[in-house]
Amino acid sequence: AALAAWLGKVWADRIAQSQKLLQDIDIDLRKRRIEVYAELWKATALLPKWPRASGVTYEKLLGFSESLRAWYFEKGGMYLSRSTHTNAYAPLQDGLAEILQANKSGIISDKHYEAIRERCSALRTALASDIESRREGPV
């Protein structure tokens, strides 16, 4: 009985240590995400919903896409959750590439503005989900 109790305590301690380690990793990852996500969030301000930006050009979209790429490889790409990468970041870059393949210069069309704006919004929503910033606070 004493051996069983001792083994039970050893396993309980190991489980508690493991859970504490995972919790510490989660907190650290969240802090790092908040730091690098802020820059990405700010970059998406190029195409606001209210009020709509005027004078946005295809050249600015290219610069935006390039800044996203630089952010991804130089600062924050490794912090994106798999779902945020797959469902928000990649579709935004794919949409930009598709539009820019056929349009090199000039003011962007309303259709293209809205398509990319919606993808920027989806990215911001995914970023907020990753850091749980839109979770309701304690009551």
PDB file of C-alpha atoms in Angstrom:
ATOM      1  CA  ALA A   1       0.000   0.000   0.000  1.00  0.00           C
ATOM      2  CA  ALA A   2       2.856   2.348   0.854  1.00  0.00           C
ATOM      3  CA  LEU A   3       4.544   1.583  -2.472  1.00  0.00           C
ATOM      4  CA  ALA A   4       1.309   2.274  -4.361  1.00  0.00           C
ATOM      5  CA  ALA A   5       0.849   5.554  -2.500  1.00  0.00           C
ATOM      6  CA  TRP A   6       4.441   6.576  -3.218  1.00  0.00           C
ATOM      7  CA  LEU A   7       4.116   5.707  -6.923  1.00  0.00           C
ATOM      8  CA  GLY A   8       0.836   7.614  -7.069  1.00  0.00           C
ATOM      9  CA  LYS A   9       2.515  10.674  -5.563  1.00  0.00           C
ATOM     10  CA  VAL A  10       5.461  10.416  -7.991  1.00  0.00           C
ATOM     11  CA  TRP A  11       3.102  10.261 -10.974  1.00  0.00           C
ATOM     12  CA  ALA A  12       0.936  13.070  -9.642  1.00  0.00           C
ATOM     13  CA  ASP A  13       4.032  15.271  -9.174  1.00  0.00           C
ATOM     14  CA  ARG A  14       5.244  14.492 -12.710  1.00  0.00           C
ATOM     15  CA  ILE A  15       1.848  15.311 -14.173  1.00  0.00           C
ATOM     16  CA  ALA A  16       1.729  18.585 -12.217  1.00  0.00           C
ATOM     17  CA  GLN A  17       5.237  19.525 -13.414  1.00  0.00           C
ATOM     18  CA  SER A  18       4.310  18.693 -16.988  1.00  0.00           C
ATOM     19  CA  GLN A  19       1.147  20.790 -16.792  1.00  0.00           C
ATOM     20  CA  LYS A  20       3.089  23.704 -15.263  1.00  0.00           C
ATOM     21  CA  LEU A  21       5.675  23.511 -18.047  1.00  0.00           C
ATOM     22  CA  LEU A  22       2.956  23.529 -20.718  1.00  0.00           C
ATOM     23  CA  GLN A  23       1.237  26.464 -19.034  1.00  0.00           C
ATOM     24  CA  ASP A  24       4.529  28.404 -18.934  1.00  0.00           C
ATOM     25  CA  ILE A  25       5.105  27.671 -22.628  1.00  0.00           C
ATOM     26  CA  ASP A  26       1.574  28.848 -23.484  1.00  0.00           C
ATOM     27  CA  ILE A  27       2.042  32.100 -21.544  1.00  0.00           C
ATOM     28  CA  ASP A  28       5.417  32.746 -23.183  1.00  0.00           C
ATOM     29  CA  LEU A  29       4.033  32.032 -26.659  1.00  0.00           C
ATOM     30  CA  ARG A  30       1.094  34.372 -26.057  1.00  0.00           C
ATOM     31  CA  LYS A  31       3.445  37.180 -24.959  1.00  0.00           C
ATOM     32  CA  ARG A  32       5.646  36.688 -28.023  1.00  0.00           C
ATOM     33  CA  ARG A  33       2.615  36.613 -30.320  1.00  0.00           C
ATOM     34  CA  ILE A  34       1.243  39.839 -28.884  1.00  0.00           C
ATOM     35  CA  GLU A  35       4.584  41.519 -29.571  1.00  0.00           C
ATOM     36  CA  VAL A  36       4.916  40.410 -33.206  1.00  0.00           C
ATOM     37  CA  TYR A  37       1.222  40.423 -34.104  1.00  0.00           C
ATOM     38  CA  ALA A  38       0.915  44.150 -33.337  1.00  0.00           C
ATOM     39  CA  GLU A  39       3.037  45.010 -36.370  1.00  0.00           C
ATOM     40  CA  LEU A  40       1.036  42.732 -38.644  1.00  0.00           C
ATOM     41  CA  TRP A  41      -2.244  44.157 -37.328  1.00  0.00           C
ATOM     42  CA  LYS A  42      -1.041  47.693 -38.041  1.00  0.00           C
ATOM     43  CA  ALA A  43      -0.005  46.788 -41.599  1.00  0.00           C
ATOM     44  CA  THR A  44      -3.565  45.730 -42.448  1.00  0.00           C
ATOM     45  CA  ALA A  45      -4.745  49.303 -41.865  1.00  0.00           C
ATOM     46  CA  LEU A  46      -3.986  49.951 -45.543  1.00  0.00           C
ATOM     47  CA  LEU A  47      -7.567  48.970 -46.420  1.00  0.00           C
ATOM     48  CA  PRO A  48      -9.980  50.036 -43.668  1.00  0.00           C
ATOM     49  CA  LYS A  49     -13.718  49.483 -43.826  1.00  0.00           C
ATOM     50  CA  TRP A  50     -14.576  52.802 -42.131  1.00  0.00           C
ATOM     51  CA  PRO A  51     -13.911  55.144 -43.768  1.00  0.00           C
ATOM     52  CA  ARG A  52     -12.599  53.618 -46.948  1.00  0.00           C
ATOM     53  CA  ALA A  53      -9.102  54.723 -47.885  1.00  0.00           C
ATOM     54  CA  SER A  54      -8.799  56.656 -51.108  1.00  0.00           C
ATOM     55  CA  GLY A  55      -5.930  56.509 -53.525  1.00  0.00           C
ATOM     56  CA  VAL A  56      -4.858  52.954 -52.759  1.00  0.00           C
ATOM     57  CA  THR A  57      -2.911  51.706 -55.745  1.00  0.00           C
ATOM     58  CA  TYR A  58      -1.817  48.336 -57.003  1.00  0.00           C
ATOM     59  CA  GLU A  59       1.733  49.484 -56.300  1.00  0.00           C
ATOM     60  CA  LYS A  60       0.772  49.947 -52.628  1.00  0.00           C
ATOM     61  CA  LEU A  61      -0.742  46.459 -52.632  1.00  0.00           C
ATOM     62  CA  LEU A  62       2.563  45.085 -53.905  1.00  0.00           C
ATOM     63  CA  GLY A  63       4.408  46.920 -51.144  1.00  0.00           C
ATOM     64  CA  PHE A  64       1.904  45.542 -48.632  1.00  0.00           C
ATOM     65  CA  SER A  65       2.450  41.986 -49.857  1.00  0.00           C
ATOM     66  CA  GLU A  66       6.215  42.462 -49.649  1.00  0.00           C
ATOM     67  CA  SER A  67       5.938  43.838 -46.108  1.00  0.00           C
ATOM     68  CA  LEU A  68       3.858  40.808 -45.108  1.00  0.00           C
ATOM     69  CA  ARG A  69       6.542  38.532 -46.542  1.00  0.00           C
ATOM     70  CA  ALA A  70       9.298  40.389 -44.674  1.00  0.00           C
ATOM     71  CA  TRP A  71       7.295  40.175 -41.437  1.00  0.00           C
ATOM     72  CA  TYR A  72       6.720  36.453 -41.973  1.00  0.00           C
ATOM     73  CA  PHE A  73      10.370  35.552 -42.506  1.00  0.00           C
ATOM     74  CA  GLU A  74      12.046  38.146 -40.304  1.00  0.00           C
ATOM     75  CA  LYS A  75       9.777  38.486 -37.286  1.00  0.00           C
ATOM     76  CA  GLY A  76       6.580  36.613 -36.793  1.00  0.00           C
ATOM     77  CA  GLY A  77       5.822  33.794 -39.183  1.00  0.00           C
ATOM     78  CA  MET A  78       6.930  31.107 -36.768  1.00  0.00           C
ATOM     79  CA  TYR A  79       4.460  32.388 -34.179  1.00  0.00           C
ATOM     80  CA  LEU A  80       1.386  32.016 -36.405  1.00  0.00           C
ATOM     81  CA  SER A  81      -0.843  29.160 -35.370  1.00  0.00           C
ATOM     82  CA  ARG A  82      -1.417  26.575 -38.077  1.00  0.00           C
ATOM     83  CA  SER A  83      -5.049  27.652 -38.446  1.00  0.00           C
ATOM     84  CA  THR A  84      -4.160  31.359 -38.696  1.00  0.00           C
ATOM     85  CA  HIS A  85      -1.531  30.614 -41.312  1.00  0.00           C
ATOM     86  CA  THR A  86      -3.775  28.308 -43.344  1.00  0.00           C
ATOM     87  CA  ASN A  87      -7.072  30.160 -43.029  1.00  0.00           C
ATOM     88  CA  ALA A  88      -5.984  33.804 -42.929  1.00  0.00           C
ATOM     89  CA  TYR A  89      -2.361  34.671 -43.734  1.00  0.00           C
ATOM     90  CA  ALA A  90      -1.962  32.398 -46.774  1.00  0.00           C
ATOM     91  CA  PRO A  91      -5.345  33.365 -48.311  1.00  0.00           C
ATOM     92  CA  LEU A  92      -4.438  37.047 -47.948  1.00  0.00           C
ATOM     93  CA  GLN A  93      -1.092  36.572 -49.693  1.00  0.00           C
ATOM     94  CA  ASP A  94      -2.699  34.340 -52.354  1.00  0.00           C
ATOM     95  CA  GLY A  95      -5.388  36.961 -52.987  1.00  0.00           C
ATOM     96  CA  LEU A  96      -2.795  39.698 -53.302  1.00  0.00           C
ATOM     97  CA  ALA A  97      -0.710  37.592 -55.709  1.00  0.00           C
ATOM     98  CA  GLU A  98      -3.740  36.812 -57.864  1.00  0.00           C
ATOM     99  CA  ILE A  99      -4.823  40.442 -58.103  1.00  0.00           C
ATOM    100  CA  LEU A 100      -1.286  41.725 -58.677  1.00  0.00           C
ATOM    101  CA  GLN A 101      -0.603  39.209 -61.405  1.00  0.00           C
ATOM    102  CA  ALA A 102      -3.161  40.926 -63.633  1.00  0.00           C
ATOM    103  CA  ASN A 103      -2.880  44.504 -62.300  1.00  0.00           C
ATOM    104  CA  LYS A 104       0.422  46.317 -62.052  1.00  0.00           C
ATOM    105  CA  SER A 105      -0.439  49.958 -61.565  1.00  0.00           C
ATOM    106  CA  GLY A 106      -3.210  52.443 -60.936  1.00  0.00           C
ATOM    107  CA  ILE A 107      -5.940  52.870 -58.350  1.00  0.00           C
ATOM    108  CA  ILE A 108      -7.352  49.533 -57.217  1.00  0.00           C
ATOM    109  CA  SER A 109     -10.899  48.663 -58.175  1.00  0.00           C
ATOM    110  CA  ASP A 110     -13.677  48.593 -55.581  1.00  0.00           C
ATOM    111  CA  LYS A 111     -13.958  44.828 -56.092  1.00  0.00           C
ATOM    112  CA  HIS A 112     -10.254  44.298 -55.356  1.00  0.00           C
ATOM    113  CA  TYR A 113     -10.344  46.718 -52.408  1.00  0.00           C
ATOM    114  CA  GLU A 114     -13.185  44.782 -50.815  1.00  0.00           C
ATOM    115  CA  ALA A 115     -11.667  41.355 -51.535  1.00  0.00           C
ATOM    116  CA  ILE A 116      -8.373  42.225 -49.860  1.00  0.00           C
ATOM    117  CA  ARG A 117     -10.022  44.223 -47.070  1.00  0.00           C
ATOM    118  CA  GLU A 118     -12.107  41.171 -46.143  1.00  0.00           C
ATOM    119  CA  ARG A 119      -8.985  38.997 -46.056  1.00  0.00           C
ATOM    120  CA  CYS A 120      -7.227  41.562 -43.869  1.00  0.00           C
ATOM    121  CA  SER A 121     -10.202  41.484 -41.520  1.00  0.00           C
ATOM    122  CA  ALA A 122     -10.094  37.675 -41.425  1.00  0.00           C
ATOM    123  CA  LEU A 123      -6.400  37.836 -40.559  1.00  0.00           C
ATOM    124  CA  ARG A 124      -7.020  40.286 -37.714  1.00  0.00           C
ATOM    125  CA  THR A 125      -9.794  38.061 -36.380  1.00  0.00           C
ATOM    126  CA  ALA A 126      -7.463  35.044 -36.467  1.00  0.00           C
ATOM    127  CA  LEU A 127      -4.672  36.982 -34.743  1.00  0.00           C
ATOM    128  CA  ALA A 128      -7.060  38.057 -31.990  1.00  0.00           C
ATOM    129  CA  SER A 129      -8.156  34.446 -31.590  1.00  0.00           C
ATOM    130  CA  ASP A 130      -4.542  33.267 -31.284  1.00  0.00           C
ATOM    131  CA  ILE A 131      -3.906  35.630 -28.367  1.00  0.00           C
ATOM    132  CA  GLU A 132      -7.451  35.360 -26.983  1.00  0.00           C
ATOM    133  CA  SER A 133      -7.811  39.130 -26.882  1.00  0.00           C
ATOM    134  CA  ARG A 134     -11.511  39.122 -27.692  1.00  0.00           C
ATOM    135  CA  ARG A 135     -12.371  36.740 -24.902  1.00  0.00           C
ATOM    136  CA  GLU A 136     -14.847  38.178 -22.443  1.00  0.00           C
ATOM    137  CA  GLY A 137     -13.236  39.309 -19.202  1.00  0.00           C
ATOM    138  CA  PRO A 138     -14.119  37.953 -15.802  1.00  0.00           C
ATOM    139  CA  VAL A 139     -17.430  39.163 -14.431  1.00  0.00           C
TER     140      VAL A 139
END
